[in-house]
Amino acid sequence: MQRCDMLGALSDEPDRLTRQFAGDSMRRAHEQVGKWMQEAGLVVRNDNIGNLRGRYEGTTAGDPTLLLGSHLDSVRDAGKYDGPLGVVVAIAAVQALHDAKRRLPFAIEVLAFADEEGLRFSSTYLGSRAVAGSFDFADLDRSDAKGITMAEAIRAFGGDPARIDEDRWRQGKVLGYCEVHIEQGPVLEARGLPVGVVTAIAGQARYSITFKGEAGHAGTVPMRSRRDALAAAAEFVLAVEADALSQDGVVATVGQLEVEPGAANVVPGEVKLTLDIRHADDEIRIERARRILERAQEIGKRRSIDVVTHPTSENPSVACAPRLVSLLAKAIEESGHPVLHLASGAGHDVVPMSAITDVAMLFVRCQGGISHNPAESVEVEDVGVSIEVLTRFLELLAKA
Ligand code: HGY
Ligand code: MN
Ligand code: MN
C-alpha cells in the first residue's frame, strides 16, 4: 500500500496524478520500481520502447518463463492503483521466493508496461505491443499536445525507436502472462468478494471526430443561418448515449471535447471530440459503431456541418486461457475464498499479450468500483489476498 502511495505521488502535474508515457514522472517511477525489483532479486532492465522489466531465473537455464506485471502509466487525474497495484503485487510474489531462497521450474519476468492508457499519443498498449510484436511503427510519427513526436519522446526518455523490434519476446517458451488489477467495476464489492477471476476482456474502438461549422459573431449571426459546430456535437453526444442505452452490454463514451475558437461571443466553428465504444461481442460493437458514426453524418448533413471521423485505436475482445483461469480459481479456493468468474469492460495489457501467450487476470475489489478517478481505493486485506492467491498460483503452476 505504501508503494502505491509513493508511486501515486510521482506525477507530471502538481495537483493531481497524471503519469504519461515516457515523461519525467515515469522516469522517477522507473527508479523507484527498479529498486523494489532489485530488492526482490529481479535483474532489471529498460527496453527500447520504455518498459521496465525484471527477471528472476528458474532452477535451470532455458526454463520457460511466466510473465507477470501491469502498467505504470496513468490517465489524467488518475487513481493510484490502476496499473501500479499489479506491478507491486507481482514484485511481492517474487520477493517471497527470493526471501525463501527458492527458485521455481520456470523463470519469472515482471513487466512494468510503459503505456496502457494511451494518454499522451492516443495510442493503446505501446509497451505490451512492443513485447508482443504488434507495435505499429507508424505510431512513431504521432505527436503529443506539445507537438513532440513519439520517436522524439522515446529518445528523450532514453529509449531507441529504431530498436523497438528487439523488445519483442525472444527468450523462449512463455507459460503465460498473468496480471493482477483492480476490477474498476462494482461486481466484487456487490458480491462481498476480495478477488475474482477474469474470463474475457471486452473489445473496444476509439475515434477522433471533427465537426467543422462556421465561426461567427454571437450577436449578429441569425440562429437559422448558423453552422454551429458545438450544437451539432452536442446533439451527437446525446445520440451516442441514446444508442448505447438501446443495446445491452454496449458502453459508449465521449470523453474529450475541444471547442474552437472557444470564446464566449463566437459561434463555435469547430469541435473535436473522442468516441470510445465497447462490447464483449466484437460483431455487436462493430455494428453499433457503424450506426453511431452514421448518426454523426446525418446530424452533420442536416446542420450543414462537415463531420470527419478518424479511427484512433481498435482492440478485439480477448478470452483468458481456460488452463490459467482454472489454476487461478484453484488458488483462490485454496486461499479460502469463493470463486467468482467475471468479464472485464476495461482494456488491459493482456489484450496484445494474448497474441504470444495464454493470458489470465486476477481482479481485486475496489471501493464503489470507482476508477480513473483519484477516489480509486482498495482494502489492504484484499491486496493481501491477491498476493496470497498469486503466490499459490505460482506454486500450482510449478506443479502443473
Ligand atoms: O480504457 C481502458 O479500458 C483502460 O483503462 N485503458
Ligand atoms: Mn489499467
Ligand atoms: Mn486504466
PDB file of C-alpha atoms in Angstrom, residues 10-306:
ATOM      1  CA  LEU A  10       5.006  10.735  -8.950  1.00  0.00           C
ATOM      2  CA  SER A  11       3.014  12.911 -11.354  1.00  0.00           C
ATOM      3  CA  ASP A  12       3.534  15.185 -14.379  1.00  0.00           C
ATOM      4  CA  GLU A  13       1.044  17.612 -12.815  1.00  0.00           C
ATOM      5  CA  PRO A  14       1.365  19.413  -9.462  1.00  0.00           C
ATOM      6  CA  ASP A  15      -2.092  18.868  -8.009  1.00  0.00           C
ATOM      7  CA  ARG A  16      -3.265  15.509  -9.395  1.00  0.00           C
ATOM      8  CA  LEU A  17      -1.888  12.140 -10.535  1.00  0.00           C
ATOM      9  CA  THR A  18      -1.103  12.101 -14.230  1.00  0.00           C
ATOM     10  CA  ARG A  19       1.834   9.897 -15.300  1.00  0.00           C
ATOM     11  CA  GLN A  20       2.168   9.787 -19.048  1.00  0.00           C
ATOM     12  CA  PHE A  21       4.246   7.610 -21.312  1.00  0.00           C
ATOM     13  CA  ALA A  22       7.984   8.496 -21.414  1.00  0.00           C
ATOM     14  CA  GLY A  23       7.581  11.536 -19.172  1.00  0.00           C
ATOM     15  CA  ASP A  24       9.632  12.749 -16.216  1.00  0.00           C
ATOM     16  CA  SER A  25       7.377  11.170 -13.602  1.00  0.00           C
ATOM     17  CA  MET A  26       7.638   7.848 -15.460  1.00  0.00           C
ATOM     18  CA  ARG A  27      11.406   8.107 -15.177  1.00  0.00           C
ATOM     19  CA  ARG A  28      11.092   8.616 -11.410  1.00  0.00           C
ATOM     20  CA  ALA A  29       8.639   5.720 -11.208  1.00  0.00           C
ATOM     21  CA  HIS A  30      11.187   3.520 -13.003  1.00  0.00           C
ATOM     22  CA  GLU A  31      13.898   4.477 -10.483  1.00  0.00           C
ATOM     23  CA  GLN A  32      11.601   3.558  -7.582  1.00  0.00           C
ATOM     24  CA  VAL A  33      10.170   0.341  -9.048  1.00  0.00           C
ATOM     25  CA  GLY A  34      13.634  -0.680 -10.285  1.00  0.00           C
ATOM     26  CA  LYS A  35      14.885  -0.534  -6.673  1.00  0.00           C
ATOM     27  CA  TRP A  36      11.989  -2.663  -5.429  1.00  0.00           C
ATOM     28  CA  MET A  37      12.628  -5.150  -8.239  1.00  0.00           C
ATOM     29  CA  GLN A  38      16.311  -5.434  -7.301  1.00  0.00           C
ATOM     30  CA  GLU A  39      15.454  -5.951  -3.622  1.00  0.00           C
ATOM     31  CA  ALA A  40      13.213  -8.807  -4.749  1.00  0.00           C
ATOM     32  CA  GLY A  41      16.118 -10.471  -6.585  1.00  0.00           C
ATOM     33  CA  LEU A  42      14.943  -9.428 -10.045  1.00  0.00           C
ATOM     34  CA  VAL A  43      17.552  -8.462 -12.636  1.00  0.00           C
ATOM     35  CA  VAL A  44      16.301  -5.137 -14.010  1.00  0.00           C
ATOM     36  CA  ARG A  45      16.494  -3.626 -17.483  1.00  0.00           C
ATOM     37  CA  ASN A  46      14.788  -0.945 -19.539  1.00  0.00           C
ATOM     38  CA  ASP A  47      13.803  -1.929 -23.069  1.00  0.00           C
ATOM     39  CA  ASN A  48      13.687   0.327 -26.139  1.00  0.00           C
ATOM     40  CA  ILE A  49      10.015   1.376 -26.013  1.00  0.00           C
ATOM     41  CA  GLY A  50      10.323   2.285 -22.318  1.00  0.00           C
ATOM     42  CA  ASN A  51       9.059  -0.765 -20.395  1.00  0.00           C
ATOM     43  CA  LEU A  52      10.813  -1.667 -17.143  1.00  0.00           C
ATOM     44  CA  ARG A  53      11.493  -5.396 -16.957  1.00  0.00           C
ATOM     45  CA  GLY A  54      12.720  -7.534 -14.052  1.00  0.00           C
ATOM     46  CA  ARG A  55      13.785 -11.155 -14.482  1.00  0.00           C
ATOM     47  CA  TYR A  56      14.011 -13.896 -11.799  1.00  0.00           C
ATOM     48  CA  GLU A  57      15.647 -17.043 -13.201  1.00  0.00           C
ATOM     49  CA  GLY A  58      14.192 -20.515 -12.711  1.00  0.00           C
ATOM     50  CA  THR A  59      16.081 -23.530 -11.341  1.00  0.00           C
ATOM     51  CA  THR A  60      17.571 -24.350 -14.743  1.00  0.00           C
ATOM     52  CA  ALA A  61      18.777 -22.092 -17.550  1.00  0.00           C
ATOM     53  CA  GLY A  62      16.486 -22.424 -20.544  1.00  0.00           C
ATOM     54  CA  ASP A  63      13.413 -22.947 -18.336  1.00  0.00           C
ATOM     55  CA  PRO A  64      10.180 -21.475 -19.747  1.00  0.00           C
ATOM     56  CA  THR A  65       9.134 -18.033 -18.412  1.00  0.00           C
ATOM     57  CA  LEU A  66       5.982 -16.903 -16.648  1.00  0.00           C
ATOM     58  CA  LEU A  67       5.215 -13.235 -17.329  1.00  0.00           C
ATOM     59  CA  LEU A  68       3.634 -11.076 -14.605  1.00  0.00           C
ATOM     60  CA  GLY A  69       3.056  -7.340 -14.350  1.00  0.00           C
ATOM     61  CA  SER A  70       0.829  -4.434 -15.320  1.00  0.00           C
ATOM     62  CA  HIS A  71       1.292  -0.816 -16.429  1.00  0.00           C
ATOM     63  CA  LEU A  72       2.906   2.224 -14.754  1.00  0.00           C
ATOM     64  CA  ASP A  73       1.305   4.956 -16.876  1.00  0.00           C
ATOM     65  CA  SER A  74      -1.987   6.557 -15.851  1.00  0.00           C
ATOM     66  CA  VAL A  75      -4.941   8.509 -17.174  1.00  0.00           C
ATOM     67  CA  ARG A  76      -5.253  12.228 -16.291  1.00  0.00           C
ATOM     68  CA  ASP A  77      -6.247  12.856 -12.657  1.00  0.00           C
ATOM     69  CA  ALA A  78      -5.928   9.129 -12.008  1.00  0.00           C
ATOM     70  CA  GLY A  79      -6.297   6.860  -9.038  1.00  0.00           C
ATOM     71  CA  LYS A  80      -3.104   5.314  -7.687  1.00  0.00           C
ATOM     72  CA  TYR A  81      -3.941   1.610  -8.098  1.00  0.00           C
ATOM     73  CA  ASP A  82      -4.906   1.255 -11.795  1.00  0.00           C
ATOM     74  CA  GLY A  83      -1.687  -0.364 -13.059  1.00  0.00           C
ATOM     75  CA  PRO A  84       0.826   0.079 -10.218  1.00  0.00           C
ATOM     76  CA  LEU A  85      -1.039  -2.345  -7.917  1.00  0.00           C
ATOM     77  CA  GLY A  86      -0.409  -5.180 -10.395  1.00  0.00           C
ATOM     78  CA  VAL A  87       3.282  -4.309 -10.640  1.00  0.00           C
ATOM     79  CA  VAL A  88       3.902  -4.148  -6.875  1.00  0.00           C
ATOM     80  CA  VAL A  89       1.872  -7.337  -6.198  1.00  0.00           C
ATOM     81  CA  ALA A  90       3.925  -9.197  -8.835  1.00  0.00           C
ATOM     82  CA  ILE A  91       7.149  -7.933  -7.209  1.00  0.00           C
ATOM     83  CA  ALA A  92       5.853  -9.008  -3.774  1.00  0.00           C
ATOM     84  CA  ALA A  93       5.243 -12.568  -5.051  1.00  0.00           C
ATOM     85  CA  VAL A  94       8.810 -12.775  -6.384  1.00  0.00           C
ATOM     86  CA  GLN A  95      10.163 -11.168  -3.176  1.00  0.00           C
ATOM     87  CA  ALA A  96       8.634 -14.084  -1.204  1.00  0.00           C
ATOM     88  CA  LEU A  97      10.525 -16.613  -3.360  1.00  0.00           C
ATOM     89  CA  HIS A  98      13.748 -14.588  -3.119  1.00  0.00           C
ATOM     90  CA  ASP A  99      13.496 -14.256   0.671  1.00  0.00           C
ATOM     91  CA  ALA A 100      12.977 -18.024   0.925  1.00  0.00           C
ATOM     92  CA  LYS A 101      15.939 -18.536  -1.457  1.00  0.00           C
ATOM     93  CA  ARG A 102      13.627 -20.529  -3.731  1.00  0.00           C
ATOM     94  CA  ARG A 103      13.619 -20.961  -7.497  1.00  0.00           C
ATOM     95  CA  LEU A 104      10.725 -22.458  -9.454  1.00  0.00           C
ATOM     96  CA  PRO A 105      10.940 -24.693 -12.539  1.00  0.00           C
ATOM     97  CA  PHE A 106      10.315 -21.575 -14.613  1.00  0.00           C
ATOM     98  CA  ALA A 107      11.740 -18.080 -14.788  1.00  0.00           C
ATOM     99  CA  ILE A 108       9.515 -15.138 -13.875  1.00  0.00           C
ATOM    100  CA  GLU A 109       9.663 -11.836 -15.710  1.00  0.00           C
ATOM    101  CA  VAL A 110       7.830  -8.851 -14.201  1.00  0.00           C
ATOM    102  CA  LEU A 111       6.844  -6.369 -16.927  1.00  0.00           C
ATOM    103  CA  ALA A 112       6.028  -2.795 -15.890  1.00  0.00           C
ATOM    104  CA  PHE A 113       4.457  -1.584 -19.131  1.00  0.00           C
ATOM    105  CA  ALA A 114       5.109   1.902 -20.488  1.00  0.00           C
ATOM    106  CA  ASP A 115       1.741   2.948 -21.940  1.00  0.00           C
ATOM    107  CA  GLU A 116      -1.512   1.081 -21.404  1.00  0.00           C
ATOM    108  CA  GLU A 117      -3.772   4.148 -21.242  1.00  0.00           C
ATOM    109  CA  GLY A 118      -2.577   5.968 -24.373  1.00  0.00           C
ATOM    110  CA  LEU A 119      -2.965   9.373 -22.729  1.00  0.00           C
ATOM    111  CA  ARG A 120      -0.033  11.112 -24.448  1.00  0.00           C
ATOM    112  CA  PHE A 121      -0.411   9.853 -28.029  1.00  0.00           C
ATOM    113  CA  SER A 122      -3.994   8.492 -28.161  1.00  0.00           C
ATOM    114  CA  SER A 123      -2.331   5.108 -28.599  1.00  0.00           C
ATOM    115  CA  THR A 124      -3.056   1.964 -26.633  1.00  0.00           C
ATOM    116  CA  TYR A 125      -0.748  -0.686 -25.235  1.00  0.00           C
ATOM    117  CA  LEU A 126       2.538   0.693 -26.673  1.00  0.00           C
ATOM    118  CA  GLY A 127       4.638  -1.260 -24.148  1.00  0.00           C
ATOM    119  CA  SER A 128       2.819  -4.587 -24.366  1.00  0.00           C
ATOM    120  CA  ARG A 129       2.559  -4.309 -28.163  1.00  0.00           C
ATOM    121  CA  ALA A 130       6.343  -3.939 -28.339  1.00  0.00           C
ATOM    122  CA  VAL A 131       6.750  -7.152 -26.290  1.00  0.00           C
ATOM    123  CA  ALA A 132       4.025  -8.956 -28.268  1.00  0.00           C
ATOM    124  CA  GLY A 133       5.494  -7.840 -31.610  1.00  0.00           C
ATOM    125  CA  SER A 134       2.411  -5.844 -32.671  1.00  0.00           C
ATOM    126  CA  PHE A 135       3.889  -2.354 -32.257  1.00  0.00           C
ATOM    127  CA  ASP A 136       2.763  -0.132 -35.148  1.00  0.00           C
ATOM    128  CA  PHE A 137       5.872   1.784 -36.279  1.00  0.00           C
ATOM    129  CA  ALA A 138       3.656   4.391 -37.968  1.00  0.00           C
ATOM    130  CA  ASP A 139       2.710   5.462 -34.425  1.00  0.00           C
ATOM    131  CA  LEU A 140       6.231   6.856 -34.004  1.00  0.00           C
ATOM    132  CA  ASP A 141       5.095   9.858 -36.086  1.00  0.00           C
ATOM    133  CA  ARG A 142       2.169  10.669 -33.769  1.00  0.00           C
ATOM    134  CA  SER A 143       2.606  13.989 -31.924  1.00  0.00           C
ATOM    135  CA  ASP A 144       1.540  14.824 -28.399  1.00  0.00           C
ATOM    136  CA  ALA A 145      -0.265  18.026 -27.310  1.00  0.00           C
ATOM    137  CA  LYS A 146       3.083  19.879 -27.375  1.00  0.00           C
ATOM    138  CA  GLY A 147       3.950  18.689 -30.879  1.00  0.00           C
ATOM    139  CA  ILE A 148       6.598  16.239 -29.642  1.00  0.00           C
ATOM    140  CA  THR A 149       6.594  13.047 -31.759  1.00  0.00           C
ATOM    141  CA  MET A 150       6.572   9.624 -30.129  1.00  0.00           C
ATOM    142  CA  ALA A 151      10.022   8.905 -31.599  1.00  0.00           C
ATOM    143  CA  GLU A 152      11.431  12.090 -30.003  1.00  0.00           C
ATOM    144  CA  ALA A 153       9.727  11.283 -26.685  1.00  0.00           C
ATOM    145  CA  ILE A 154      11.189   7.758 -26.665  1.00  0.00           C
ATOM    146  CA  ARG A 155      14.696   9.072 -27.424  1.00  0.00           C
ATOM    147  CA  ALA A 156      14.395  11.775 -24.748  1.00  0.00           C
ATOM    148  CA  PHE A 157      13.353   9.065 -22.283  1.00  0.00           C
ATOM    149  CA  GLY A 158      16.476   7.056 -23.110  1.00  0.00           C
ATOM    150  CA  GLY A 159      14.808   4.509 -25.385  1.00  0.00           C
ATOM    151  CA  ASP A 160      15.569   3.823 -29.041  1.00  0.00           C
ATOM    152  CA  PRO A 161      12.682   3.881 -31.562  1.00  0.00           C
ATOM    153  CA  ALA A 162      14.881   2.210 -34.185  1.00  0.00           C
ATOM    154  CA  ARG A 163      15.330  -0.864 -31.978  1.00  0.00           C
ATOM    155  CA  ILE A 164      11.798  -1.386 -30.687  1.00  0.00           C
ATOM    156  CA  ASP A 165      11.640  -4.576 -32.716  1.00  0.00           C
ATOM    157  CA  GLU A 166      14.244  -6.006 -30.299  1.00  0.00           C
ATOM    158  CA  ASP A 167      11.693  -5.640 -27.471  1.00  0.00           C
ATOM    159  CA  ARG A 168       9.663  -8.455 -28.981  1.00  0.00           C
ATOM    160  CA  TRP A 169       9.690 -11.527 -26.743  1.00  0.00           C
ATOM    161  CA  ARG A 170      12.529 -13.827 -27.867  1.00  0.00           C
ATOM    162  CA  GLN A 171      13.528 -15.589 -24.641  1.00  0.00           C
ATOM    163  CA  GLY A 172      11.988 -18.960 -25.302  1.00  0.00           C
ATOM    164  CA  LYS A 173       8.760 -20.586 -24.187  1.00  0.00           C
ATOM    165  CA  VAL A 174       6.272 -18.478 -22.245  1.00  0.00           C
ATOM    166  CA  LEU A 175       3.950 -20.279 -19.791  1.00  0.00           C
ATOM    167  CA  GLY A 176       1.550 -17.334 -19.800  1.00  0.00           C
ATOM    168  CA  TYR A 177       1.010 -13.716 -18.811  1.00  0.00           C
ATOM    169  CA  CYS A 178      -0.932 -13.156 -15.599  1.00  0.00           C
ATOM    170  CA  GLU A 179      -1.954  -9.653 -14.481  1.00  0.00           C
ATOM    171  CA  VAL A 180      -3.355  -8.559 -11.126  1.00  0.00           C
ATOM    172  CA  HIS A 181      -5.519  -5.440 -11.488  1.00  0.00           C
ATOM    173  CA  ILE A 182      -8.281  -3.595  -9.649  1.00  0.00           C
ATOM    174  CA  GLU A 183     -11.699  -4.541 -11.018  1.00  0.00           C
ATOM    175  CA  GLN A 184     -12.622  -0.944 -11.863  1.00  0.00           C
ATOM    176  CA  GLY A 185     -16.245  -2.070 -11.561  1.00  0.00           C
ATOM    177  CA  PRO A 186     -18.867  -2.831  -8.860  1.00  0.00           C
ATOM    178  CA  VAL A 187     -19.231  -6.624  -9.099  1.00  0.00           C
ATOM    179  CA  LEU A 188     -16.782  -7.879  -6.430  1.00  0.00           C
ATOM    180  CA  GLU A 189     -17.970  -5.279  -3.933  1.00  0.00           C
ATOM    181  CA  ALA A 190     -21.616  -6.186  -4.618  1.00  0.00           C
ATOM    182  CA  ARG A 191     -20.809  -9.867  -4.024  1.00  0.00           C
ATOM    183  CA  GLY A 192     -18.658  -9.165  -0.965  1.00  0.00           C
ATOM    184  CA  LEU A 193     -15.598 -10.839  -2.513  1.00  0.00           C
ATOM    185  CA  PRO A 194     -11.960  -9.708  -2.279  1.00  0.00           C
ATOM    186  CA  VAL A 195     -10.855 -11.117  -5.653  1.00  0.00           C
ATOM    187  CA  GLY A 196     -12.262 -12.621  -8.845  1.00  0.00           C
ATOM    188  CA  VAL A 197     -11.011 -14.429 -11.975  1.00  0.00           C
ATOM    189  CA  VAL A 198     -11.398 -12.667 -15.302  1.00  0.00           C
ATOM    190  CA  THR A 199     -12.937 -14.669 -18.164  1.00  0.00           C
ATOM    191  CA  ALA A 200     -12.604 -12.172 -21.040  1.00  0.00           C
ATOM    192  CA  ILE A 201     -11.769  -8.564 -21.898  1.00  0.00           C
ATOM    193  CA  ALA A 202     -14.312  -6.551 -23.899  1.00  0.00           C
ATOM    194  CA  GLY A 203     -13.239  -5.296 -27.317  1.00  0.00           C
ATOM    195  CA  GLN A 204     -13.004  -1.542 -27.780  1.00  0.00           C
ATOM    196  CA  ALA A 205     -12.701   1.015 -30.574  1.00  0.00           C
ATOM    197  CA  ARG A 206     -11.790   4.696 -30.249  1.00  0.00           C
ATOM    198  CA  TYR A 207     -12.278   7.512 -32.757  1.00  0.00           C
ATOM    199  CA  SER A 208     -11.444  11.185 -33.071  1.00  0.00           C
ATOM    200  CA  ILE A 209     -14.360  13.049 -34.720  1.00  0.00           C
ATOM    201  CA  THR A 210     -14.236  16.644 -36.002  1.00  0.00           C
ATOM    202  CA  PHE A 211     -17.344  18.779 -36.558  1.00  0.00           C
ATOM    203  CA  LYS A 212     -16.489  21.639 -38.940  1.00  0.00           C
ATOM    204  CA  GLY A 213     -19.050  24.501 -38.994  1.00  0.00           C
ATOM    205  CA  GLU A 214     -18.511  28.239 -39.294  1.00  0.00           C
ATOM    206  CA  ALA A 215     -17.315  30.605 -36.581  1.00  0.00           C
ATOM    207  CA  GLY A 216     -19.367  33.788 -36.384  1.00  0.00           C
ATOM    208  CA  HIS A 217     -20.364  36.750 -34.288  1.00  0.00           C
ATOM    209  CA  ALA A 218     -22.597  35.586 -31.398  1.00  0.00           C
ATOM    210  CA  GLY A 219     -24.530  38.861 -31.612  1.00  0.00           C
ATOM    211  CA  THR A 220     -25.212  39.136 -35.300  1.00  0.00           C
ATOM    212  CA  VAL A 221     -25.451  35.709 -36.943  1.00  0.00           C
ATOM    213  CA  PRO A 222     -29.184  34.826 -37.052  1.00  0.00           C
ATOM    214  CA  MET A 223     -29.994  31.489 -35.356  1.00  0.00           C
ATOM    215  CA  ARG A 224     -31.404  29.981 -38.557  1.00  0.00           C
ATOM    216  CA  SER A 225     -28.295  30.633 -40.601  1.00  0.00           C
ATOM    217  CA  ARG A 226     -25.716  29.352 -38.138  1.00  0.00           C
ATOM    218  CA  ARG A 227     -23.417  26.420 -38.737  1.00  0.00           C
ATOM    219  CA  ASP A 228     -22.751  25.923 -35.042  1.00  0.00           C
ATOM    220  CA  ALA A 229     -20.238  23.064 -34.618  1.00  0.00           C
ATOM    221  CA  LEU A 230     -20.885  22.726 -30.877  1.00  0.00           C
ATOM    222  CA  ALA A 231     -24.661  22.463 -31.227  1.00  0.00           C
ATOM    223  CA  ALA A 232     -24.104  19.654 -33.758  1.00  0.00           C
ATOM    224  CA  ALA A 233     -21.564  17.933 -31.484  1.00  0.00           C
ATOM    225  CA  ALA A 234     -23.888  18.246 -28.505  1.00  0.00           C
ATOM    226  CA  GLU A 235     -26.701  16.575 -30.465  1.00  0.00           C
ATOM    227  CA  PHE A 236     -24.228  13.819 -31.372  1.00  0.00           C
ATOM    228  CA  VAL A 237     -23.137  13.262 -27.747  1.00  0.00           C
ATOM    229  CA  LEU A 238     -26.772  12.702 -26.727  1.00  0.00           C
ATOM    230  CA  ALA A 239     -27.299  10.428 -29.750  1.00  0.00           C
ATOM    231  CA  VAL A 240     -24.294   8.324 -28.627  1.00  0.00           C
ATOM    232  CA  GLU A 241     -25.796   7.943 -25.151  1.00  0.00           C
ATOM    233  CA  ALA A 242     -29.254   7.052 -26.535  1.00  0.00           C
ATOM    234  CA  ASP A 243     -27.833   4.484 -28.953  1.00  0.00           C
ATOM    235  CA  ALA A 244     -25.705   2.777 -26.285  1.00  0.00           C
ATOM    236  CA  LEU A 245     -28.685   2.655 -23.896  1.00  0.00           C
ATOM    237  CA  SER A 246     -30.703   0.887 -26.593  1.00  0.00           C
ATOM    238  CA  GLN A 247     -28.355  -2.130 -26.783  1.00  0.00           C
ATOM    239  CA  ASP A 248     -27.493  -4.358 -23.797  1.00  0.00           C
ATOM    240  CA  GLY A 249     -23.812  -4.529 -22.947  1.00  0.00           C
ATOM    241  CA  VAL A 250     -22.718  -1.611 -25.133  1.00  0.00           C
ATOM    242  CA  VAL A 251     -20.845   1.211 -23.429  1.00  0.00           C
ATOM    243  CA  ALA A 252     -20.061   4.364 -25.425  1.00  0.00           C
ATOM    244  CA  THR A 253     -18.341   7.482 -24.131  1.00  0.00           C
ATOM    245  CA  VAL A 254     -17.417  10.923 -25.432  1.00  0.00           C
ATOM    246  CA  GLY A 255     -14.566  11.673 -23.030  1.00  0.00           C
ATOM    247  CA  GLN A 256     -12.819  14.608 -24.665  1.00  0.00           C
ATOM    248  CA  LEU A 257     -14.381  17.601 -26.439  1.00  0.00           C
ATOM    249  CA  GLU A 258     -12.487  20.715 -27.610  1.00  0.00           C
ATOM    250  CA  VAL A 259     -14.278  23.808 -28.908  1.00  0.00           C
ATOM    251  CA  GLU A 260     -12.635  26.276 -31.325  1.00  0.00           C
ATOM    252  CA  PRO A 261     -12.175  29.209 -31.132  1.00  0.00           C
ATOM    253  CA  GLY A 262     -13.634  28.818 -27.609  1.00  0.00           C
ATOM    254  CA  ALA A 263     -14.722  32.405 -26.952  1.00  0.00           C
ATOM    255  CA  ALA A 264     -17.983  33.371 -25.256  1.00  0.00           C
ATOM    256  CA  ASN A 265     -19.081  35.685 -28.060  1.00  0.00           C
ATOM    257  CA  VAL A 266     -18.138  33.482 -31.014  1.00  0.00           C
ATOM    258  CA  VAL A 267     -20.364  30.839 -32.588  1.00  0.00           C
ATOM    259  CA  PRO A 268     -18.187  27.671 -32.373  1.00  0.00           C
ATOM    260  CA  GLY A 269     -16.611  26.962 -35.748  1.00  0.00           C
ATOM    261  CA  GLU A 270     -15.055  23.608 -34.968  1.00  0.00           C
ATOM    262  CA  VAL A 271     -15.372  20.851 -32.352  1.00  0.00           C
ATOM    263  CA  LYS A 272     -13.018  17.891 -31.938  1.00  0.00           C
ATOM    264  CA  LEU A 273     -14.243  15.024 -29.760  1.00  0.00           C
ATOM    265  CA  THR A 274     -13.389  11.416 -28.946  1.00  0.00           C
ATOM    266  CA  LEU A 275     -15.652   8.368 -29.060  1.00  0.00           C
ATOM    267  CA  ASP A 276     -14.886   5.181 -27.095  1.00  0.00           C
ATOM    268  CA  ILE A 277     -17.220   2.249 -27.764  1.00  0.00           C
ATOM    269  CA  ARG A 278     -17.062  -1.241 -26.260  1.00  0.00           C
ATOM    270  CA  HIS A 279     -18.857  -4.576 -26.107  1.00  0.00           C
ATOM    271  CA  ALA A 280     -17.871  -8.149 -25.191  1.00  0.00           C
ATOM    272  CA  ASP A 281     -19.001  -9.302 -28.657  1.00  0.00           C
ATOM    273  CA  ASP A 282     -16.960  -7.751 -31.486  1.00  0.00           C
ATOM    274  CA  GLU A 283     -19.764  -8.118 -34.066  1.00  0.00           C
ATOM    275  CA  ILE A 284     -22.177  -6.114 -31.930  1.00  0.00           C
ATOM    276  CA  ARG A 285     -19.527  -3.476 -31.175  1.00  0.00           C
ATOM    277  CA  ILE A 286     -18.642  -3.050 -34.861  1.00  0.00           C
ATOM    278  CA  GLU A 287     -22.319  -2.746 -35.829  1.00  0.00           C
ATOM    279  CA  ARG A 288     -23.053  -0.184 -33.070  1.00  0.00           C
ATOM    280  CA  ALA A 289     -20.001   1.857 -34.041  1.00  0.00           C
ATOM    281  CA  ARG A 290     -21.154   1.884 -37.671  1.00  0.00           C
ATOM    282  CA  ARG A 291     -24.608   3.112 -36.623  1.00  0.00           C
ATOM    283  CA  ILE A 292     -23.280   5.798 -34.295  1.00  0.00           C
ATOM    284  CA  LEU A 293     -20.852   7.126 -36.926  1.00  0.00           C
ATOM    285  CA  GLU A 294     -23.749   7.150 -39.408  1.00  0.00           C
ATOM    286  CA  ARG A 295     -25.731   9.309 -36.960  1.00  0.00           C
ATOM    287  CA  ALA A 296     -22.827  11.750 -36.890  1.00  0.00           C
ATOM    288  CA  GLN A 297     -23.048  12.115 -40.672  1.00  0.00           C
ATOM    289  CA  GLU A 298     -26.851  12.526 -40.543  1.00  0.00           C
ATOM    290  CA  ILE A 299     -26.586  15.267 -37.915  1.00  0.00           C
ATOM    291  CA  GLY A 300     -23.850  16.954 -39.933  1.00  0.00           C
ATOM    292  CA  LYS A 301     -25.864  16.882 -43.141  1.00  0.00           C
ATOM    293  CA  ARG A 302     -28.960  18.365 -41.527  1.00  0.00           C
ATOM    294  CA  ARG A 303     -26.909  21.168 -39.974  1.00  0.00           C
ATOM    295  CA  SER A 304     -24.579  21.752 -42.972  1.00  0.00           C
ATOM    296  CA  ILE A 305     -21.658  20.719 -40.773  1.00  0.00           C
ATOM    297  CA  ASP A 306     -18.737  18.709 -42.139  1.00  0.00           C
TER     298      ASP A 306
END
